[in-house]
PDB file of C-alpha atoms in Angstrom:
ATOM      1  CA  MET A   1      12.121  46.733 -44.660  1.00  0.00           C
ATOM      2  CA  ARG A   2      11.845  49.419 -42.101  1.00  0.00           C
ATOM      3  CA  LEU A   3       9.357  48.855 -38.989  1.00  0.00           C
ATOM      4  CA  LYS A   4       6.769  51.318 -38.424  1.00  0.00           C
ATOM      5  CA  PRO A   5       6.927  52.867 -35.217  1.00  0.00           C
ATOM      6  CA  ILE A   6       3.746  51.567 -33.204  1.00  0.00           C
ATOM      7  CA  ILE A   7       5.305  47.820 -34.254  1.00  0.00           C
ATOM      8  CA  VAL A   8       8.766  48.458 -32.847  1.00  0.00           C
ATOM      9  CA  ALA A   9       7.276  49.877 -29.548  1.00  0.00           C
ATOM     10  CA  LEU A  10       5.152  46.728 -29.109  1.00  0.00           C
ATOM     11  CA  ALA A  11       8.339  44.467 -29.869  1.00  0.00           C
ATOM     12  CA  ILE A  12      10.784  46.608 -27.222  1.00  0.00           C
ATOM     13  CA  ALA A  13       7.796  46.929 -24.663  1.00  0.00           C
ATOM     14  CA  THR A  14       7.405  42.952 -25.119  1.00  0.00           C
ATOM     15  CA  GLN A  15      11.330  42.523 -24.443  1.00  0.00           C
ATOM     16  CA  VAL A  16      11.237  44.550 -21.580  1.00  0.00           C
ATOM     17  CA  SER A  17       8.138  43.512 -19.271  1.00  0.00           C
ATOM     18  CA  THR A  18       8.987  39.739 -20.083  1.00  0.00           C
ATOM     19  CA  SER A  19      12.609  40.326 -18.426  1.00  0.00           C
ATOM     20  CA  SER A  20      11.171  41.691 -14.856  1.00  0.00           C
ATOM     21  CA  ALA A  21       8.707  43.628 -13.346  1.00  0.00           C
ATOM     22  CA  GLN A  22       9.368  47.250 -13.751  1.00  0.00           C
ATOM     23  CA  THR A  23       7.287  50.167 -11.930  1.00  0.00           C
ATOM     24  CA  HIS A  24       9.176  53.468 -12.073  1.00  0.00           C
ATOM     25  CA  HIS A  25       8.118  55.787 -15.582  1.00  0.00           C
ATOM     26  CA  VAL A  26       9.281  58.743 -16.445  1.00  0.00           C
ATOM     27  CA  LEU A  27       7.836  61.346 -19.342  1.00  0.00           C
ATOM     28  CA  ILE A  28      10.737  62.925 -20.954  1.00  0.00           C
ATOM     29  CA  SER A  29       9.089  66.000 -22.962  1.00  0.00           C
ATOM     30  CA  THR A  30      10.450  68.043 -25.709  1.00  0.00           C
ATOM     31  CA  ASN A  31       9.573  70.344 -28.235  1.00  0.00           C
ATOM     32  CA  MET A  32       9.570  68.024 -31.063  1.00  0.00           C
ATOM     33  CA  GLY A  33       7.510  65.487 -28.770  1.00  0.00           C
ATOM     34  CA  ASN A  34       7.601  63.404 -26.018  1.00  0.00           C
ATOM     35  CA  MET A  35       8.864  60.206 -24.835  1.00  0.00           C
ATOM     36  CA  LYS A  36       7.729  57.620 -21.896  1.00  0.00           C
ATOM     37  CA  ALA A  37      10.704  55.825 -20.497  1.00  0.00           C
ATOM     38  CA  VAL A  38      10.623  52.525 -18.116  1.00  0.00           C
ATOM     39  CA  LEU A  39      13.458  52.610 -15.445  1.00  0.00           C
ATOM     40  CA  PHE A  40      15.182  49.587 -14.771  1.00  0.00           C
ATOM     41  CA  ASP A  41      14.641  47.955 -11.244  1.00  0.00           C
ATOM     42  CA  ASP A  42      18.039  45.732 -11.655  1.00  0.00           C
ATOM     43  CA  THR A  43      19.979  49.172 -11.824  1.00  0.00           C
ATOM     44  CA  PRO A  44      18.882  50.749  -8.521  1.00  0.00           C
ATOM     45  CA  LYS A  45      21.555  52.970  -8.131  1.00  0.00           C
ATOM     46  CA  HIS A  46      21.118  54.547 -11.613  1.00  0.00           C
ATOM     47  CA  ARG A  47      17.241  54.496 -11.152  1.00  0.00           C
ATOM     48  CA  ASP A  48      17.078  55.938  -7.653  1.00  0.00           C
ATOM     49  CA  GLU A  49      19.904  58.931  -8.483  1.00  0.00           C
ATOM     50  CA  PHE A  50      18.096  59.486 -11.873  1.00  0.00           C
ATOM     51  CA  MET A  51      14.795  59.804 -10.237  1.00  0.00           C
ATOM     52  CA  ARG A  52      16.290  62.083  -7.556  1.00  0.00           C
ATOM     53  CA  LEU A  53      17.755  64.609 -10.315  1.00  0.00           C
ATOM     54  CA  VAL A  54      14.421  64.730 -12.113  1.00  0.00           C
ATOM     55  CA  ARG A  55      12.323  65.592  -8.585  1.00  0.00           C
ATOM     56  CA  ALA A  56      15.005  68.180  -8.052  1.00  0.00           C
ATOM     57  CA  LYS A  57      14.685  69.606 -11.711  1.00  0.00           C
ATOM     58  CA  HIS A  58      17.946  68.959 -12.627  1.00  0.00           C
ATOM     59  CA  PHE A  59      17.218  68.240 -16.584  1.00  0.00           C
ATOM     60  CA  ASP A  60      14.465  70.800 -17.092  1.00  0.00           C
ATOM     61  CA  GLY A  61      15.307  73.339 -19.121  1.00  0.00           C
ATOM     62  CA  THR A  62      18.567  71.591 -20.700  1.00  0.00           C
ATOM     63  CA  LEU A  63      19.148  70.444 -24.307  1.00  0.00           C
ATOM     64  CA  PHE A  64      19.327  67.286 -26.175  1.00  0.00           C
ATOM     65  CA  TYR A  65      23.096  68.638 -27.156  1.00  0.00           C
ATOM     66  CA  ARG A  66      24.927  65.684 -28.932  1.00  0.00           C
ATOM     67  CA  CYS A  67      22.692  64.098 -31.903  1.00  0.00           C
ATOM     68  CA  VAL A  68      24.801  61.792 -34.024  1.00  0.00           C
ATOM     69  CA  LYS A  69      22.651  60.452 -36.518  1.00  0.00           C
ATOM     70  CA  ASN A  70      21.910  56.333 -36.410  1.00  0.00           C
ATOM     71  CA  PHE A  71      23.922  56.599 -33.222  1.00  0.00           C
ATOM     72  CA  VAL A  72      22.760  58.526 -29.848  1.00  0.00           C
ATOM     73  CA  ILE A  73      21.074  61.511 -28.785  1.00  0.00           C
ATOM     74  CA  GLN A  74      22.632  62.763 -25.558  1.00  0.00           C
ATOM     75  CA  GLY A  75      21.588  65.234 -23.290  1.00  0.00           C
ATOM     76  CA  GLY A  76      20.535  66.693 -19.660  1.00  0.00           C
ATOM     77  CA  SER A  77      23.857  68.342 -19.229  1.00  0.00           C
ATOM     78  CA  SER A  78      23.305  71.314 -16.758  1.00  0.00           C
ATOM     79  CA  ASP A  79      25.623  73.796 -19.160  1.00  0.00           C
ATOM     80  CA  SER A  80      23.249  73.362 -22.023  1.00  0.00           C
ATOM     81  CA  ARG A  81      20.498  75.218 -20.205  1.00  0.00           C
ATOM     82  CA  ASN A  82      20.199  78.792 -21.898  1.00  0.00           C
ATOM     83  CA  ALA A  83      23.472  77.845 -24.023  1.00  0.00           C
ATOM     84  CA  GLN A  84      24.429  80.337 -26.648  1.00  0.00           C
ATOM     85  CA  PRO A  85      24.451  79.219 -30.197  1.00  0.00           C
ATOM     86  CA  GLY A  86      27.978  77.688 -30.697  1.00  0.00           C
ATOM     87  CA  GLN A  87      28.648  77.194 -27.345  1.00  0.00           C
ATOM     88  CA  HIS A  88      30.646  74.251 -26.770  1.00  0.00           C
ATOM     89  CA  ILE A  89      28.342  72.057 -24.395  1.00  0.00           C
ATOM     90  CA  GLY A  90      28.897  68.701 -21.962  1.00  0.00           C
ATOM     91  CA  TYR A  91      31.215  69.944 -19.410  1.00  0.00           C
ATOM     92  CA  GLY A  92      28.625  70.898 -16.814  1.00  0.00           C
ATOM     93  CA  ASN A  93      30.503  71.629 -13.019  1.00  0.00           C
ATOM     94  CA  ASP A  94      28.221  69.437 -11.388  1.00  0.00           C
ATOM     95  CA  ALA A  95      28.314  65.603 -12.198  1.00  0.00           C
ATOM     96  CA  VAL A  96      27.196  63.024 -10.337  1.00  0.00           C
ATOM     97  CA  ASN A  97      29.272  60.029 -10.372  1.00  0.00           C
ATOM     98  CA  ILE A  98      27.979  56.640  -9.352  1.00  0.00           C
ATOM     99  CA  ASP A  99      28.929  52.874  -9.658  1.00  0.00           C
ATOM    100  CA  SER A 100      28.379  51.080 -12.610  1.00  0.00           C
ATOM    101  CA  GLU A 101      25.819  48.543 -12.762  1.00  0.00           C
ATOM    102  CA  PHE A 102      26.561  46.472 -16.551  1.00  0.00           C
ATOM    103  CA  ASN A 103      23.719  43.345 -16.989  1.00  0.00           C
ATOM    104  CA  LYS A 104      23.896  41.582 -19.640  1.00  0.00           C
ATOM    105  CA  LYS A 105      20.172  41.310 -19.548  1.00  0.00           C
ATOM    106  CA  ARG A 106      20.283  45.516 -20.715  1.00  0.00           C
ATOM    107  CA  PHE A 107      21.866  46.308 -23.899  1.00  0.00           C
ATOM    108  CA  HIS A 108      21.901  49.059 -26.305  1.00  0.00           C
ATOM    109  CA  GLN A 109      18.501  48.428 -28.322  1.00  0.00           C
ATOM    110  CA  PHE A 110      16.924  51.158 -30.340  1.00  0.00           C
ATOM    111  CA  GLY A 111      15.506  53.552 -27.656  1.00  0.00           C
ATOM    112  CA  ALA A 112      18.021  52.685 -24.727  1.00  0.00           C
ATOM    113  CA  LEU A 113      18.114  55.089 -21.734  1.00  0.00           C
ATOM    114  CA  CYS A 114      21.874  54.803 -20.869  1.00  0.00           C
ATOM    115  CA  ALA A 115      24.521  57.128 -18.872  1.00  0.00           C
ATOM    116  CA  PRO A 116      27.473  58.493 -20.308  1.00  0.00           C
ATOM    117  CA  ARG A 117      30.872  58.730 -18.659  1.00  0.00           C
ATOM    118  CA  GLN A 118      34.490  59.840 -18.893  1.00  0.00           C
ATOM    119  CA  PRO A 119      36.752  58.129 -20.923  1.00  0.00           C
ATOM    120  CA  ASP A 120      38.731  55.172 -19.208  1.00  0.00           C
ATOM    121  CA  LYS A 121      42.235  56.923 -19.347  1.00  0.00           C
ATOM    122  CA  VAL A 122      40.339  59.242 -16.587  1.00  0.00           C
ATOM    123  CA  ASN A 123      37.855  56.802 -15.385  1.00  0.00           C
ATOM    124  CA  MET A 124      39.591  53.324 -15.124  1.00  0.00           C
ATOM    125  CA  LEU A 125      36.410  52.190 -13.117  1.00  0.00           C
ATOM    126  CA  LYS A 126      33.810  53.591 -15.435  1.00  0.00           C
ATOM    127  CA  PHE A 127      31.856  55.238 -13.267  1.00  0.00           C
ATOM    128  CA  SER A 128      28.438  56.836 -14.752  1.00  0.00           C
ATOM    129  CA  ASP A 129      27.773  60.073 -14.722  1.00  0.00           C
ATOM    130  CA  ILE A 130      24.027  60.347 -14.114  1.00  0.00           C
ATOM    131  CA  SER A 131      23.679  63.896 -14.470  1.00  0.00           C
ATOM    132  CA  GLN A 132      23.680  63.368 -18.095  1.00  0.00           C
ATOM    133  CA  PHE A 133      22.036  60.530 -20.227  1.00  0.00           C
ATOM    134  CA  TYR A 134      21.595  59.297 -23.794  1.00  0.00           C
ATOM    135  CA  ILE A 135      19.250  57.298 -25.736  1.00  0.00           C
ATOM    136  CA  VAL A 136      20.297  55.202 -28.349  1.00  0.00           C
ATOM    137  CA  LYS A 137      18.847  55.550 -31.981  1.00  0.00           C
ATOM    138  CA  GLY A 138      21.500  53.070 -33.507  1.00  0.00           C
ATOM    139  CA  ARG A 139      21.084  51.421 -36.533  1.00  0.00           C
ATOM    140  CA  THR A 140      20.595  47.977 -37.625  1.00  0.00           C
ATOM    141  CA  TYR A 141      23.345  45.127 -38.020  1.00  0.00           C
ATOM    142  CA  PRO A 142      23.241  41.602 -39.879  1.00  0.00           C
ATOM    143  CA  ASP A 143      24.346  38.692 -37.970  1.00  0.00           C
ATOM    144  CA  SER A 144      27.699  38.501 -40.079  1.00  0.00           C
ATOM    145  CA  ILE A 145      28.818  41.788 -38.524  1.00  0.00           C
ATOM    146  CA  LEU A 146      27.464  40.608 -35.511  1.00  0.00           C
ATOM    147  CA  ASN A 147      29.758  37.616 -35.547  1.00  0.00           C
ATOM    148  CA  LYS A 148      32.635  39.747 -36.491  1.00  0.00           C
ATOM    149  CA  MET A 149      32.254  41.544 -32.749  1.00  0.00           C
ATOM    150  CA  GLU A 150      32.220  38.535 -30.919  1.00  0.00           C
ATOM    151  CA  LEU A 151      35.074  37.380 -32.404  1.00  0.00           C
ATOM    152  CA  SER A 152      37.158  40.383 -32.202  1.00  0.00           C
ATOM    153  CA  VAL A 153      36.512  40.254 -28.436  1.00  0.00           C
ATOM    154  CA  ASN A 154      36.995  36.436 -28.067  1.00  0.00           C
ATOM    155  CA  THR A 155      39.999  35.697 -30.080  1.00  0.00           C
ATOM    156  CA  PRO A 156      42.339  37.784 -28.349  1.00  0.00           C
ATOM    157  CA  ILE A 157      41.234  36.491 -24.924  1.00  0.00           C
ATOM    158  CA  LYS A 158      41.693  33.036 -26.259  1.00  0.00           C
ATOM    159  CA  ASN A 159      44.942  33.655 -27.718  1.00  0.00           C
ATOM    160  CA  LYS A 160      46.175  34.833 -23.803  1.00  0.00           C
ATOM    161  CA  LEU A 161      44.438  32.008 -22.200  1.00  0.00           C
ATOM    162  CA  ARG A 162      46.124  29.613 -24.545  1.00  0.00           C
ATOM    163  CA  GLN A 163      49.556  31.490 -24.015  1.00  0.00           C
ATOM    164  CA  THR A 164      48.939  30.898 -20.372  1.00  0.00           C
ATOM    165  CA  TYR A 165      47.971  27.664 -19.532  1.00  0.00           C
ATOM    166  CA  TYR A 166      48.402  25.381 -22.831  1.00  0.00           C
ATOM    167  CA  LEU A 167      52.571  27.024 -24.113  1.00  0.00           C
ATOM    168  CA  PRO A 168      54.010  26.085 -21.070  1.00  0.00           C
ATOM    169  CA  HIS A 169      53.197  22.690 -21.192  1.00  0.00           C
ATOM    170  CA  LYS A 170      53.597  22.337 -24.942  1.00  0.00           C
ATOM    171  CA  ASP A 171      56.941  20.604 -24.634  1.00  0.00           C
ATOM    172  CA  GLU A 172      55.538  18.337 -22.149  1.00  0.00           C
ATOM    173  CA  LEU A 173      52.737  16.877 -24.217  1.00  0.00           C
ATOM    174  CA  LEU A 174      54.685  16.373 -27.254  1.00  0.00           C
ATOM    175  CA  LYS A 175      56.811  14.115 -24.910  1.00  0.00           C
ATOM    176  CA  LEU A 176      53.903  12.513 -23.314  1.00  0.00           C
ATOM    177  CA  LYS A 177      52.331  11.924 -27.058  1.00  0.00           C
ATOM    178  CA  ALA A 178      55.999  10.281 -28.444  1.00  0.00           C
ATOM    179  CA  GLU A 179      56.227   8.310 -25.262  1.00  0.00           C
ATOM    180  CA  GLY A 180      52.464   6.721 -25.928  1.00  0.00           C
ATOM    181  CA  ARG A 181      51.402   7.741 -22.299  1.00  0.00           C
ATOM    182  CA  LYS A 182      48.112   8.101 -23.347  1.00  0.00           C
ATOM    183  CA  LYS A 183      46.677   7.986 -20.148  1.00  0.00           C
ATOM    184  CA  GLU A 184      48.830  10.865 -18.651  1.00  0.00           C
ATOM    185  CA  TYR A 185      48.615  12.804 -21.933  1.00  0.00           C
ATOM    186  CA  ASN A 186      44.960  12.586 -21.706  1.00  0.00           C
ATOM    187  CA  ALA A 187      44.623  13.581 -18.268  1.00  0.00           C
ATOM    188  CA  LEU A 188      46.979  16.614 -18.738  1.00  0.00           C
ATOM    189  CA  VAL A 189      45.206  18.061 -21.711  1.00  0.00           C
ATOM    190  CA  THR A 190      41.919  17.369 -19.879  1.00  0.00           C
ATOM    191  CA  GLU A 191      43.080  19.439 -16.941  1.00  0.00           C
ATOM    192  CA  ILE A 192      44.543  22.167 -19.431  1.00  0.00           C
ATOM    193  CA  LYS A 193      41.299  22.300 -21.245  1.00  0.00           C
ATOM    194  CA  GLU A 194      38.817  22.950 -18.286  1.00  0.00           C
ATOM    195  CA  ARG A 195      41.558  25.652 -16.700  1.00  0.00           C
ATOM    196  CA  ILE A 196      41.367  27.357 -20.181  1.00  0.00           C
ATOM    197  CA  ASP A 197      36.822  26.800 -20.183  1.00  0.00           C
ATOM    198  CA  TYR A 198      36.903  28.258 -16.662  1.00  0.00           C
ATOM    199  CA  GLU A 199      38.919  31.240 -17.206  1.00  0.00           C
ATOM    200  CA  TYR A 200      37.285  32.150 -20.338  1.00  0.00           C
ATOM    201  CA  ARG A 201      33.544  31.764 -18.830  1.00  0.00           C
ATOM    202  CA  ILE A 202      34.469  34.535 -16.066  1.00  0.00           C
ATOM    203  CA  SER A 203      36.126  36.579 -18.786  1.00  0.00           C
ATOM    204  CA  ASP A 204      34.566  39.723 -20.207  1.00  0.00           C
ATOM    205  CA  TYR A 205      33.991  37.250 -23.334  1.00  0.00           C
ATOM    206  CA  LYS A 206      31.046  38.737 -25.813  1.00  0.00           C
ATOM    207  CA  GLU A 207      28.591  36.743 -27.058  1.00  0.00           C
ATOM    208  CA  PHE A 208      25.347  37.832 -28.376  1.00  0.00           C
ATOM    209  CA  THR A 209      22.250  36.486 -26.616  1.00  0.00           C
ATOM    210  CA  PRO A 210      18.797  35.482 -29.035  1.00  0.00           C
ATOM    211  CA  GLU A 211      17.448  38.590 -27.629  1.00  0.00           C
ATOM    212  CA  GLN A 212      19.927  40.596 -28.462  1.00  0.00           C
ATOM    213  CA  ARG A 213      20.427  39.612 -31.846  1.00  0.00           C
ATOM    214  CA  GLU A 214      17.077  40.012 -32.758  1.00  0.00           C
ATOM    215  CA  ALA A 215      17.009  43.660 -31.460  1.00  0.00           C
ATOM    216  CA  TYR A 216      20.072  44.218 -32.983  1.00  0.00           C
ATOM    217  CA  THR A 217      19.412  42.839 -36.602  1.00  0.00           C
ATOM    218  CA  GLN A 218      15.391  43.641 -36.547  1.00  0.00           C
ATOM    219  CA  ARG A 219      15.250  47.370 -34.715  1.00  0.00           C
ATOM    220  CA  GLY A 220      18.670  48.634 -34.508  1.00  0.00           C
ATOM    221  CA  GLY A 221      20.971  49.685 -31.768  1.00  0.00           C
ATOM    222  CA  THR A 222      24.519  50.491 -31.118  1.00  0.00           C
ATOM    223  CA  PRO A 223      25.790  46.629 -29.894  1.00  0.00           C
ATOM    224  CA  GLU A 224      29.679  48.105 -29.865  1.00  0.00           C
ATOM    225  CA  LEU A 225      28.793  49.770 -26.593  1.00  0.00           C
ATOM    226  CA  ASP A 226      27.434  47.120 -24.620  1.00  0.00           C
ATOM    227  CA  GLY A 227      29.596  46.254 -21.460  1.00  0.00           C
ATOM    228  CA  GLU A 228      30.921  49.946 -21.638  1.00  0.00           C
ATOM    229  CA  TYR A 229      28.236  52.114 -20.380  1.00  0.00           C
ATOM    230  CA  THR A 230      25.355  51.239 -18.091  1.00  0.00           C
ATOM    231  CA  VAL A 231      21.949  51.148 -19.694  1.00  0.00           C
ATOM    232  CA  PHE A 232      19.204  51.981 -16.914  1.00  0.00           C
ATOM    233  CA  GLY A 233      16.132  52.311 -18.645  1.00  0.00           C
ATOM    234  CA  GLN A 234      14.134  52.040 -21.872  1.00  0.00           C
ATOM    235  CA  ILE A 235      12.029  53.930 -24.161  1.00  0.00           C
ATOM    236  CA  ILE A 236       8.575  52.513 -24.501  1.00  0.00           C
ATOM    237  CA  GLU A 237       6.521  54.801 -26.323  1.00  0.00           C
ATOM    238  CA  GLY A 238       7.344  58.031 -28.287  1.00  0.00           C
ATOM    239  CA  LEU A 239      10.310  56.127 -30.646  1.00  0.00           C
ATOM    240  CA  ASP A 240       9.608  58.220 -33.582  1.00  0.00           C
ATOM    241  CA  VAL A 241      10.852  60.944 -31.335  1.00  0.00           C
ATOM    242  CA  ILE A 242      14.087  59.665 -30.737  1.00  0.00           C
ATOM    243  CA  THR A 243      14.429  59.361 -34.830  1.00  0.00           C
ATOM    244  CA  LYS A 244      13.348  63.105 -35.380  1.00  0.00           C
ATOM    245  CA  ILE A 245      16.037  64.598 -32.975  1.00  0.00           C
ATOM    246  CA  SER A 246      18.621  62.170 -34.289  1.00  0.00           C
ATOM    247  CA  ASN A 247      18.114  63.628 -38.041  1.00  0.00           C
ATOM    248  CA  LEU A 248      18.436  67.595 -37.066  1.00  0.00           C
ATOM    249  CA  LYS A 249      21.221  69.539 -38.817  1.00  0.00           C
ATOM    250  CA  VAL A 250      24.091  69.909 -36.445  1.00  0.00           C
ATOM    251  CA  ASP A 251      26.886  71.669 -36.284  1.00  0.00           C
ATOM    252  CA  LYS A 252      30.871  70.937 -35.886  1.00  0.00           C
ATOM    253  CA  ASN A 253      30.353  69.902 -32.238  1.00  0.00           C
ATOM    254  CA  ASP A 254      27.242  67.779 -33.367  1.00  0.00           C
ATOM    255  CA  ARG A 255      24.723  70.237 -31.508  1.00  0.00           C
ATOM    256  CA  PRO A 256      21.510  70.661 -32.927  1.00  0.00           C
ATOM    257  CA  LEU A 257      20.993  73.736 -34.608  1.00  0.00           C
ATOM    258  CA  THR A 258      17.562  73.819 -33.581  1.00  0.00           C
ATOM    259  CA  ASP A 259      17.223  73.580 -29.845  1.00  0.00           C
ATOM    260  CA  VAL A 260      15.576  70.744 -28.423  1.00  0.00           C
ATOM    261  CA  LYS A 261      14.612  71.577 -24.509  1.00  0.00           C
ATOM    262  CA  ILE A 262      13.879  69.067 -22.230  1.00  0.00           C
ATOM    263  CA  THR A 263      11.868  68.617 -19.423  1.00  0.00           C
ATOM    264  CA  ILE A 264      11.008  65.326 -17.582  1.00  0.00           C
ATOM    265  CA  THR A 265       8.721  64.589 -14.882  1.00  0.00           C
ATOM    266  CA  ILE A 266       8.014  61.089 -13.012  1.00  0.00           C
ATOM    267  CA  ILE A 267       4.776  59.243 -13.996  1.00  0.00           C
ATOM    268  CA  ASP A 268       5.059  56.669 -11.127  1.00  0.00           C
TER     269      ASP A 268
END
């Protein structure tokens, strides 16, 4: 059953407010409605650069130029301002690249405000381009799919650690076991296990928190983007506007046939 927008907004606002105190808000105004967003204090580089660009009116008059239904709406690129119909957009020449600020508390739930970036092949350090932004629409996922997402990331990590730390000692362990040298066998097994566990804990393994699972199964989002792009804010009012924009008819480049113009102002 689909949650009504006001209930969804309250649920997201509760999640945001309980995670840390927030003080910075912006209003994203469009010809299809307005959205109020909170900017996270624990992604300070993105918060400060975004607010600097807002004060400079960098985003005013730009478009939501890429809208993928049940995925994201993306806007803010300078070359979208006064763009002609059919013009390919998204390659503004005033990119503002900053360090990523990945934070496991901040994830791609419905309404997440995020920074795009260039692909890994030209951006190995995953710098964010804060001169643009995208907002998550997403969809809901059953727990079974979230489990598969975890396994797809974690199984290769575990297999590599096993090859690195267990396989070189496999013959030695078999010999100790065959000779009945139980104390030495157990000591070596414990040492290998502790090493694997430590390396796994500091790896980029994937484990959805209870908060993430609740959000992705009940409200929706794009969990496949977690850890790849920085989430620096959250829409707390106007979630229905995201849905309206994401449902617009688009051309072959996912640009809406109806221009959605953006103006952003700082509230506090």
